[in-house]
Amino acid sequence: MDGCVVNAALRQRRSTAREDPAQAADALTQQLKQGYEAEFTMLVPGPTPMNVTLEAEPGTDDSNGLRGATFSELGSLYLKIDAKRMVILGAGGSGKSVMLLKLALDLLKARENDPLVPVPVRLSLPNWDVLRQQFDDWVIAELDALKFSPARTRLLLDEGLLLPLLDGLDEMDLPTGTTERVGPRSKAALVELRRNVRPLVLTCRSAMYEEITADKGQLQAGFTGRIADLTAGEIASRLAGKRDMPADWWNPVLFQLSRPGSAVLTELATPWRLSIVMELYGDPKSPERSPQALIDDIREPERLVGRYAEKLLANTQRSRRVGRTLHTIGRYLTAQQDANQETLPEIAGRSLSGTDFVIHQLWPISGHRRPRIVSVLLSVAFWLPSLFATVWVLANSDFGTALRVTTFLLVLALAAVSAYSGSVAWTHPRRIELSRFRTRRGWNRLGAAAGTAVGLGLEASFLGRPWFGLGVAIGFMVSYGMGSCLAVRDTLALRGLIPISTGIGVVLTLAAWALVGERGIQIGIVAGLAVGGFTLVTSVPIALRETGALPGYVANPVFREFVRDDSVVGLFSGLLSAAAVYLLLTSRYGFNLGWADSAWAALAVLVSIGFGTVAETSRRHLAMWLCRPRRLALLLEPTLKRAYDAGLLRRSGIAYQFRHIELRDYFAGGRAELNGGRPPGRAS
């Protein structure tokens, strides 16, 4: 979401002031709750989470006697903080992200009794381009990608009813887990947060936070807590709580925990490491992975992570494909770091992240130029059938030479524009919402379009024969009516769209009549489809600019099969174009061709318009895969979903992340070593 577009929300603030902020907060609560619950269940599958504790750092604000909180008390702790600022520190794997999710769920539950509790929104800081983007604009863009109205987000920010839960300050300049280096983005983020953002919760690795705040200063006021290491007693209690285990199974580990300076205690002091050990060494049917073997294996913690990853991977369907894909993505993320540069690389003015990846923004994994070039070539290939069909149709027409050349050049120009669109850097997938047929807003859109269609039909009737006017009304209703109902966002109000679309439609209908003259209903439908389509694509941007609403076309929230949805939008557009061409070719007022020849030409147009022009994101996705067919899954979404379900990935907003940075580094480079140098993707 470009900053210039997001800033348009500021102009809409006046129009949304009449909305009840409590209603907007309740709507966001319902939208977030189910997703947070699912994410928490994935990260904490057991009925009893590990008993991690947040302890107050020395010097933190303790005016209310705040000394910390257990895992189950995080929500009540935050509500006692006067400044409404909390910083959660801890080592890698200590459970910072899980604590953030637990806090979010606690606050969502607290809102059931107190509507003034702000709505917690978990955001991944590595996605914030702090050097170019204002914080509020970034929050609006992140929630907009999750299909929450930008105007409502602005309202909640203004009313103080939105609480940003900001995860990963230490990862803004840290693409790898082995090199702890503080860069300008994390420092700039801290300065911006301290200056302009009051209510917030922030997570960061302890050592990195100390370095970041060394010269920039800490967040003023509020509560800063550090996640305490698990004690030997807590570890022993957790191990003993694992079901279906012999009573003496963990005795070798318990003995080591009781020894002063135990390496086992050091390694198991975080929930992440303890969960690995319980998964790998908690199966009595695998004597080679017994607790006694753990005593030796603990000397190589990297191998523990590798074995854990392989065990999770083995539980997925098509594990080889999942493994190859994660290896390629892991290498892509870690390759963002250059030891000699101070900032992360950029593409199209956007900083890349070393931790987060969004599916439709993953195309640079195949190179910065290659997927763009392949996307252009694909668009050209999709347009070749239409170019051949145009030549054939013109050859069978009675057009003059000048008109034939003009028509062919027009089609060639459309193909060139479509091919150029393949080089766009960051396209967001669009989708059609069929459910709008069952909503009041959808019926309002259809009703408004029907009114405009009737007016245009009457205009055309006065200019020509009534059957032509009827055709214009039908075609306009199909293309503009269906398009505005199914594909234009709710953020664009009808009061801004109707007068603009009506004015454009009147002018285009007059132009259509002047071009085709007195024709029947069939040509009228063709004219109506064309008028409706051009009215839709021209009126929406103008209405957006005039009303200050945020982007007009429905954007896919990415986690809902965006390739399929984007292809459906292309298919829908292609079908309307193909219908217009078929009617034009078969009409006795048009080319008067047979139905078979006309059908083949219409099919060519369907392919060219639908997949060579409209479905840009799907075409880029295919181009990305063609550049790396053996390293990435063609069906990327279900592949990543399998990795997510297995516990290898997690989600933050619309982005995927490896569940832990050590998993990312393992798939990026350590996997071949564990597999004896075999190609990534083979089971060990």
XYZ file of C-alpha atoms in Angstrom, residues 121-548:
428
model
C -3.625 -5.838 16.875
C -0.507 -7.974 16.462
C 1.882 -6.544 13.865
C 5.314 -7.647 12.704
C 7.754 -4.728 12.870
C 10.060 -6.038 10.090
C 7.192 -5.243 7.676
C 7.310 -1.552 8.587
C 9.386 0.545 6.186
C 10.072 3.051 8.930
C 12.394 5.203 6.837
C 9.602 5.997 4.350
C 6.277 5.253 6.047
C 4.502 6.907 8.940
C 3.438 4.527 11.700
C -0.294 5.206 11.386
C -0.139 4.750 7.604
C 1.578 1.390 8.078
C -1.038 0.200 10.583
C -3.818 1.259 8.208
C -2.166 -0.626 5.343
C -1.662 -3.793 7.406
C -5.291 -3.910 8.528
C -6.468 -2.955 5.069
C -4.735 -6.079 3.726
C -6.791 -8.042 6.262
C -9.954 -6.459 4.827
C -10.674 -4.039 7.667
C -11.795 -0.634 6.474
C -8.965 1.960 6.441
C -11.436 4.635 7.507
C -12.400 2.564 10.541
C -8.738 1.965 11.394
C -8.113 5.708 11.317
C -11.129 6.246 13.565
C -9.868 3.721 16.128
C -6.390 5.253 16.089
C -7.806 8.715 16.645
C -10.025 7.506 19.502
C -7.242 5.506 21.204
C -9.180 2.255 20.797
C -6.468 0.384 18.904
C -3.479 -1.171 20.696
C -0.531 -2.093 18.451
C 1.223 -5.284 19.621
C 4.575 -4.873 17.879
C 6.617 -8.043 17.486
C 10.285 -8.222 16.538
C 12.034 -4.879 17.010
C 15.298 -6.829 17.029
C 14.503 -8.335 13.600
C 14.169 -5.041 11.723
C 17.910 -5.033 10.998
C 18.679 -8.664 11.815
C 18.290 -10.978 8.839
C 20.106 -13.902 10.478
C 20.092 -15.431 13.920
C 23.877 -15.631 14.204
C 24.811 -12.010 13.547
C 23.397 -9.593 16.087
C 23.803 -6.222 14.497
C 21.770 -3.097 15.237
C 21.024 -0.983 12.200
C 19.214 2.267 11.412
C 15.713 0.817 10.998
C 15.359 -0.493 14.541
C 16.731 2.704 16.032
C 14.517 4.889 13.852
C 11.522 2.746 14.811
C 12.188 3.203 18.519
C 12.481 6.984 18.105
C 9.194 7.114 16.159
C 7.375 4.917 18.673
C 8.606 6.919 21.649
C 7.647 10.210 20.035
C 4.287 9.525 18.372
C 2.761 6.281 19.651
C 1.431 6.149 23.185
C -0.424 2.868 23.749
C 1.699 -0.048 22.532
C 3.296 -3.347 23.455
C 6.744 -4.113 22.068
C 8.876 -7.271 22.012
C 12.627 -7.472 21.515
C 15.574 -9.673 22.405
C 17.120 -8.455 25.623
C 20.663 -7.891 24.363
C 19.456 -6.136 21.230
C 17.140 -3.835 23.177
C 19.983 -2.742 25.423
C 22.065 -1.929 22.365
C 19.258 -0.130 20.540
C 18.406 1.995 23.567
C 22.009 2.726 24.494
C 22.044 6.026 22.596
C 18.362 6.482 21.675
C 16.850 6.029 25.120
C 14.121 3.637 26.226
C 10.394 4.070 25.857
C 9.428 6.621 28.454
C 7.174 5.447 31.277
C 5.238 2.219 31.199
C 6.375 -1.262 32.150
C 9.438 -3.141 30.926
C 9.602 -6.817 31.761
C 11.953 -9.674 30.997
C 10.796 -13.254 30.511
C 12.387 -15.331 33.237
C 14.290 -18.488 32.378
C 12.575 -21.723 33.255
C 13.854 -23.151 36.518
C 14.961 -26.748 37.020
C 11.780 -27.406 38.970
C 9.570 -26.000 36.204
C 11.394 -28.053 33.565
C 11.072 -31.216 35.634
C 7.381 -30.565 36.213
C 6.804 -30.076 32.507
C 8.661 -33.262 31.599
C 6.771 -35.245 34.203
C 3.481 -33.953 32.839
C 3.960 -35.629 29.461
C 1.443 -38.448 29.230
C 2.006 -42.151 28.482
C 5.599 -42.078 29.673
C 7.410 -44.542 31.976
C 7.873 -43.026 35.406
C 11.682 -43.175 35.197
C 12.018 -42.133 31.558
C 13.369 -38.634 32.218
C 15.601 -39.609 35.161
C 18.899 -38.980 33.284
C 17.732 -35.465 32.421
C 16.427 -34.770 35.919
C 19.772 -35.804 37.373
C 21.587 -33.362 35.088
C 19.186 -30.582 36.020
C 20.125 -30.982 39.680
C 23.838 -30.428 39.003
C 25.284 -26.908 39.418
C 26.162 -25.244 36.111
C 24.385 -27.940 34.141
C 24.546 -27.517 30.355
C 21.193 -29.295 30.152
C 19.593 -26.647 32.370
C 21.082 -23.873 30.236
C 19.757 -25.394 27.021
C 16.291 -26.156 28.353
C 15.728 -22.819 30.079
C 13.545 -21.529 27.214
C 10.189 -22.990 26.148
C 11.435 -23.315 22.563
C 14.308 -25.646 23.476
C 12.222 -27.567 25.969
C 9.505 -28.191 23.368
C 12.162 -29.544 20.969
C 13.503 -31.944 23.566
C 10.048 -33.164 24.547
C 9.218 -33.820 20.893
C 12.483 -35.584 20.017
C 13.241 -37.533 23.177
C 9.761 -38.170 24.558
C 9.015 -41.319 22.586
C 9.803 -44.603 24.428
C 9.575 -46.406 21.059
C 12.733 -44.631 19.838
C 15.572 -45.808 22.088
C 18.160 -44.079 19.881
C 16.526 -40.817 20.914
C 16.333 -41.540 24.617
C 16.936 -38.981 27.379
C 20.375 -40.549 27.874
C 21.229 -39.726 24.262
C 20.106 -36.161 24.935
C 22.972 -35.691 27.376
C 25.398 -36.119 24.485
C 23.326 -34.395 21.818
C 22.890 -31.273 23.924
C 26.451 -30.302 23.014
C 25.243 -29.634 19.452
C 22.035 -27.611 19.799
C 21.990 -26.837 16.066
C 21.569 -30.533 15.329
C 18.682 -30.668 17.752
C 16.916 -27.944 15.758
C 17.609 -29.834 12.546
C 16.221 -33.103 13.820
C 13.185 -31.307 15.178
C 12.568 -29.653 11.811
C 12.899 -32.953 9.972
C 10.468 -34.651 12.318
C 7.874 -31.929 11.789
C 8.512 -32.041 8.056
C 8.030 -35.809 7.954
C 4.506 -35.320 9.301
C 3.450 -33.196 6.312
C 1.975 -34.400 3.059
C 4.390 -34.178 0.136
C 7.225 -33.498 2.537
C 9.861 -33.361 -0.211
C 8.051 -30.541 -1.967
C 7.499 -28.701 1.320
C 11.177 -29.153 2.229
C 12.438 -27.846 -1.107
C 10.150 -24.838 -0.910
C 11.171 -23.959 2.656
C 14.834 -24.386 1.727
C 14.445 -21.945 -1.172
C 12.539 -19.409 0.922
C 14.996 -19.741 3.808
C 17.943 -19.081 1.509
C 16.130 -16.119 -0.013
C 15.489 -14.547 3.391
C 19.010 -15.050 4.715
C 20.538 -13.890 1.425
C 19.124 -10.420 2.096
C 22.065 -9.800 4.395
C 25.401 -8.566 3.161
C 28.043 -8.282 5.879
C 29.318 -5.046 4.323
C 26.010 -3.164 4.112
C 24.228 -1.268 6.824
C 20.683 -1.557 5.512
C 18.533 -4.238 3.970
C 18.299 -4.304 0.149
C 15.314 -2.773 -1.586
C 13.127 -3.485 -4.597
C 10.908 -0.838 -6.170
C 11.537 1.504 -3.253
C 10.542 -1.072 -0.662
C 12.863 -2.576 1.948
C 12.954 -6.355 1.997
C 12.566 -8.292 5.218
C 14.815 -11.088 6.399
C 12.078 -12.697 8.490
C 8.637 -12.064 6.961
C 7.368 -13.050 3.542
C 4.008 -12.398 1.906
C 3.057 -14.858 -0.822
C 2.233 -12.392 -3.584
C 5.375 -10.371 -2.782
C 7.669 -13.390 -2.963
C 8.418 -13.100 -6.676
C 11.953 -11.604 -6.216
C 12.949 -15.058 -4.909
C 13.495 -15.896 -8.595
C 15.545 -12.771 -9.235
C 14.802 -9.091 -9.488
C 14.368 -9.057 -13.281
C 13.780 -12.586 -14.502
C 10.214 -13.011 -13.198
C 9.246 -9.633 -14.627
C 10.628 -10.580 -18.044
C 8.902 -13.978 -17.942
C 5.653 -12.305 -16.860
C 5.849 -9.996 -19.884
C 6.518 -12.976 -22.162
C 3.548 -14.825 -20.677
C 1.298 -11.830 -21.320
C 2.499 -11.695 -24.922
C 1.846 -15.434 -25.288
C -1.701 -15.019 -23.935
C -2.322 -12.199 -26.436
C -1.073 -14.054 -29.510
C -4.413 -15.902 -30.037
C -6.285 -12.589 -30.078
C -3.798 -11.056 -32.502
C -4.215 -14.005 -34.866
C -8.008 -13.874 -34.446
C -7.981 -10.143 -35.239
C -6.014 -10.694 -38.439
C -8.387 -13.481 -39.486
C -11.556 -11.508 -38.726
C -10.309 -8.395 -40.504
C -9.373 -10.484 -43.511
C -13.008 -11.638 -43.716
C -14.477 -8.165 -43.265
C -15.318 -5.429 -45.754
C -13.341 -2.795 -43.852
C -11.130 -0.449 -45.774
C -7.359 -0.703 -45.501
C -7.059 2.273 -43.152
C -9.735 0.917 -40.800
C -8.146 -2.544 -40.824
C -4.730 -1.138 -39.938
C -6.233 1.071 -37.211
C -8.140 -1.855 -35.681
C -5.077 -4.104 -35.660
C -2.883 -1.386 -34.148
C -5.504 -0.825 -31.435
C -5.488 -4.507 -30.489
C -1.681 -4.515 -30.628
C -1.617 -1.495 -28.297
C -3.873 -3.311 -25.806
C -1.483 -6.260 -25.900
C 1.499 -3.964 -25.332
C -0.163 -2.268 -22.353
C -0.987 -5.661 -20.858
C 2.581 -6.858 -21.349
C 3.918 -3.699 -19.701
C 1.691 -4.308 -16.675
C 3.664 -7.527 -16.118
C 6.616 -5.429 -14.978
C 4.682 -3.817 -12.105
C 6.622 -4.428 -8.894
C 4.014 -4.947 -6.171
C 0.579 -5.992 -7.359
C -1.989 -7.030 -4.775
C -4.366 -9.824 -5.803
C -7.987 -8.893 -6.379
C -11.031 -10.992 -5.725
C -14.755 -11.130 -6.384
C -17.047 -11.389 -3.365
C -20.084 -13.405 -4.414
C -21.459 -13.092 -0.878
C -22.369 -9.476 -1.627
C -25.432 -10.710 -3.456
C -26.813 -11.488 -0.007
C -25.978 -8.160 1.626
C -27.803 -4.876 1.745
C -24.743 -3.043 0.435
C -24.595 -5.368 -2.560
C -28.252 -4.780 -3.407
C -27.695 -1.033 -3.060
C -24.850 -1.251 -5.597
C -27.002 -3.269 -8.000
C -29.924 -0.892 -7.527
C -27.772 2.153 -8.246
C -26.333 0.487 -11.346
C -29.823 -0.481 -12.515
C -30.969 3.131 -12.219
C -28.019 4.342 -14.256
C -28.583 1.562 -16.819
C -32.212 2.609 -17.301
C -31.139 6.206 -17.848
C -28.514 5.210 -20.423
C -31.007 2.951 -22.160
C -33.465 5.834 -22.467
C -30.691 8.086 -23.770
C -29.781 5.545 -26.436
C -33.462 5.008 -27.280
C -33.947 8.698 -27.986
C -30.828 8.678 -30.163
C -31.636 5.496 -32.090
C -33.994 2.575 -32.110
C -35.435 1.421 -28.769
C -33.990 -2.085 -29.163
C -30.494 -0.607 -29.239
C -31.236 1.292 -26.015
C -32.520 -1.862 -24.342
C -29.331 -3.653 -25.307
C -27.217 -0.834 -23.864
C -29.089 -1.071 -20.557
C -28.642 -4.857 -20.387
C -24.940 -4.747 -21.255
C -24.245 -1.886 -18.832
C -26.046 -3.676 -16.023
C -24.048 -6.854 -16.583
C -20.579 -5.299 -16.783
C -20.842 -2.219 -14.571
C -23.565 -3.504 -12.250
C -21.944 -6.850 -11.530
C -18.475 -5.305 -11.340
C -19.413 -2.534 -8.926
C -21.336 -4.974 -6.731
C -18.773 -7.782 -6.574
C -15.385 -6.117 -6.993
C -15.543 -2.537 -5.645
C -14.760 -2.022 -1.978
C -17.203 -0.820 0.628
C -14.854 2.095 1.350
C -16.053 3.764 -1.837
C -19.416 5.339 -1.000
C -22.220 5.319 -3.562
C -22.773 9.052 -3.162
C -19.323 9.591 -4.664
C -19.465 6.857 -7.275
C -22.975 7.359 -8.748
C -22.664 10.913 -10.179
C -19.209 10.231 -11.618
C -20.163 6.906 -13.213
C -23.417 8.351 -14.551
C -21.631 11.267 -16.187
C -19.024 9.012 -17.781
C -21.709 6.547 -18.878
C -23.757 9.282 -20.602
C -20.734 10.481 -22.590
C -19.651 6.952 -23.529
C -23.169 5.946 -24.564
C -23.355 8.955 -26.871
C -19.973 8.013 -28.334
C -21.103 4.394 -28.825
C -24.239 5.518 -30.673
C -22.178 7.800 -32.896
C -19.867 4.907 -33.803
C -22.430 2.189 -34.469
C -25.485 4.188 -35.523
C -28.946 2.660 -35.489
C -28.450 -0.999 -34.556
C -30.447 -3.741 -32.880
C -30.390 -5.222 -29.401
C -27.373 -7.459 -30.058
C -25.079 -4.561 -30.945
C -26.680 -2.601 -28.122
C -25.592 -5.265 -25.625
C -22.058 -5.118 -27.049
C -22.064 -1.340 -26.689
C -23.481 -1.599 -23.146
C -20.809 -4.103 -22.080
C -18.093 -1.812 -23.440
C -19.619 1.319 -21.897
C -20.078 -0.428 -18.540
C -16.536 -1.795 -18.492
C -14.904 1.524 -19.379
C -17.175 3.360 -16.940
C -16.113 1.015 -14.131
C -12.362 1.282 -14.691
C -12.470 5.075 -15.115
C -15.054 6.122 -12.545
C -13.573 4.192 -9.605
C -10.151 5.952 -9.646
C -11.799 9.356 -10.119
C -14.251 8.708 -7.275
C -11.377 7.587 -5.050
C -9.504 10.798 -5.677
C -12.523 13.009 -5.165
C -13.867 11.331 -2.010
C -10.552 10.424 -0.367
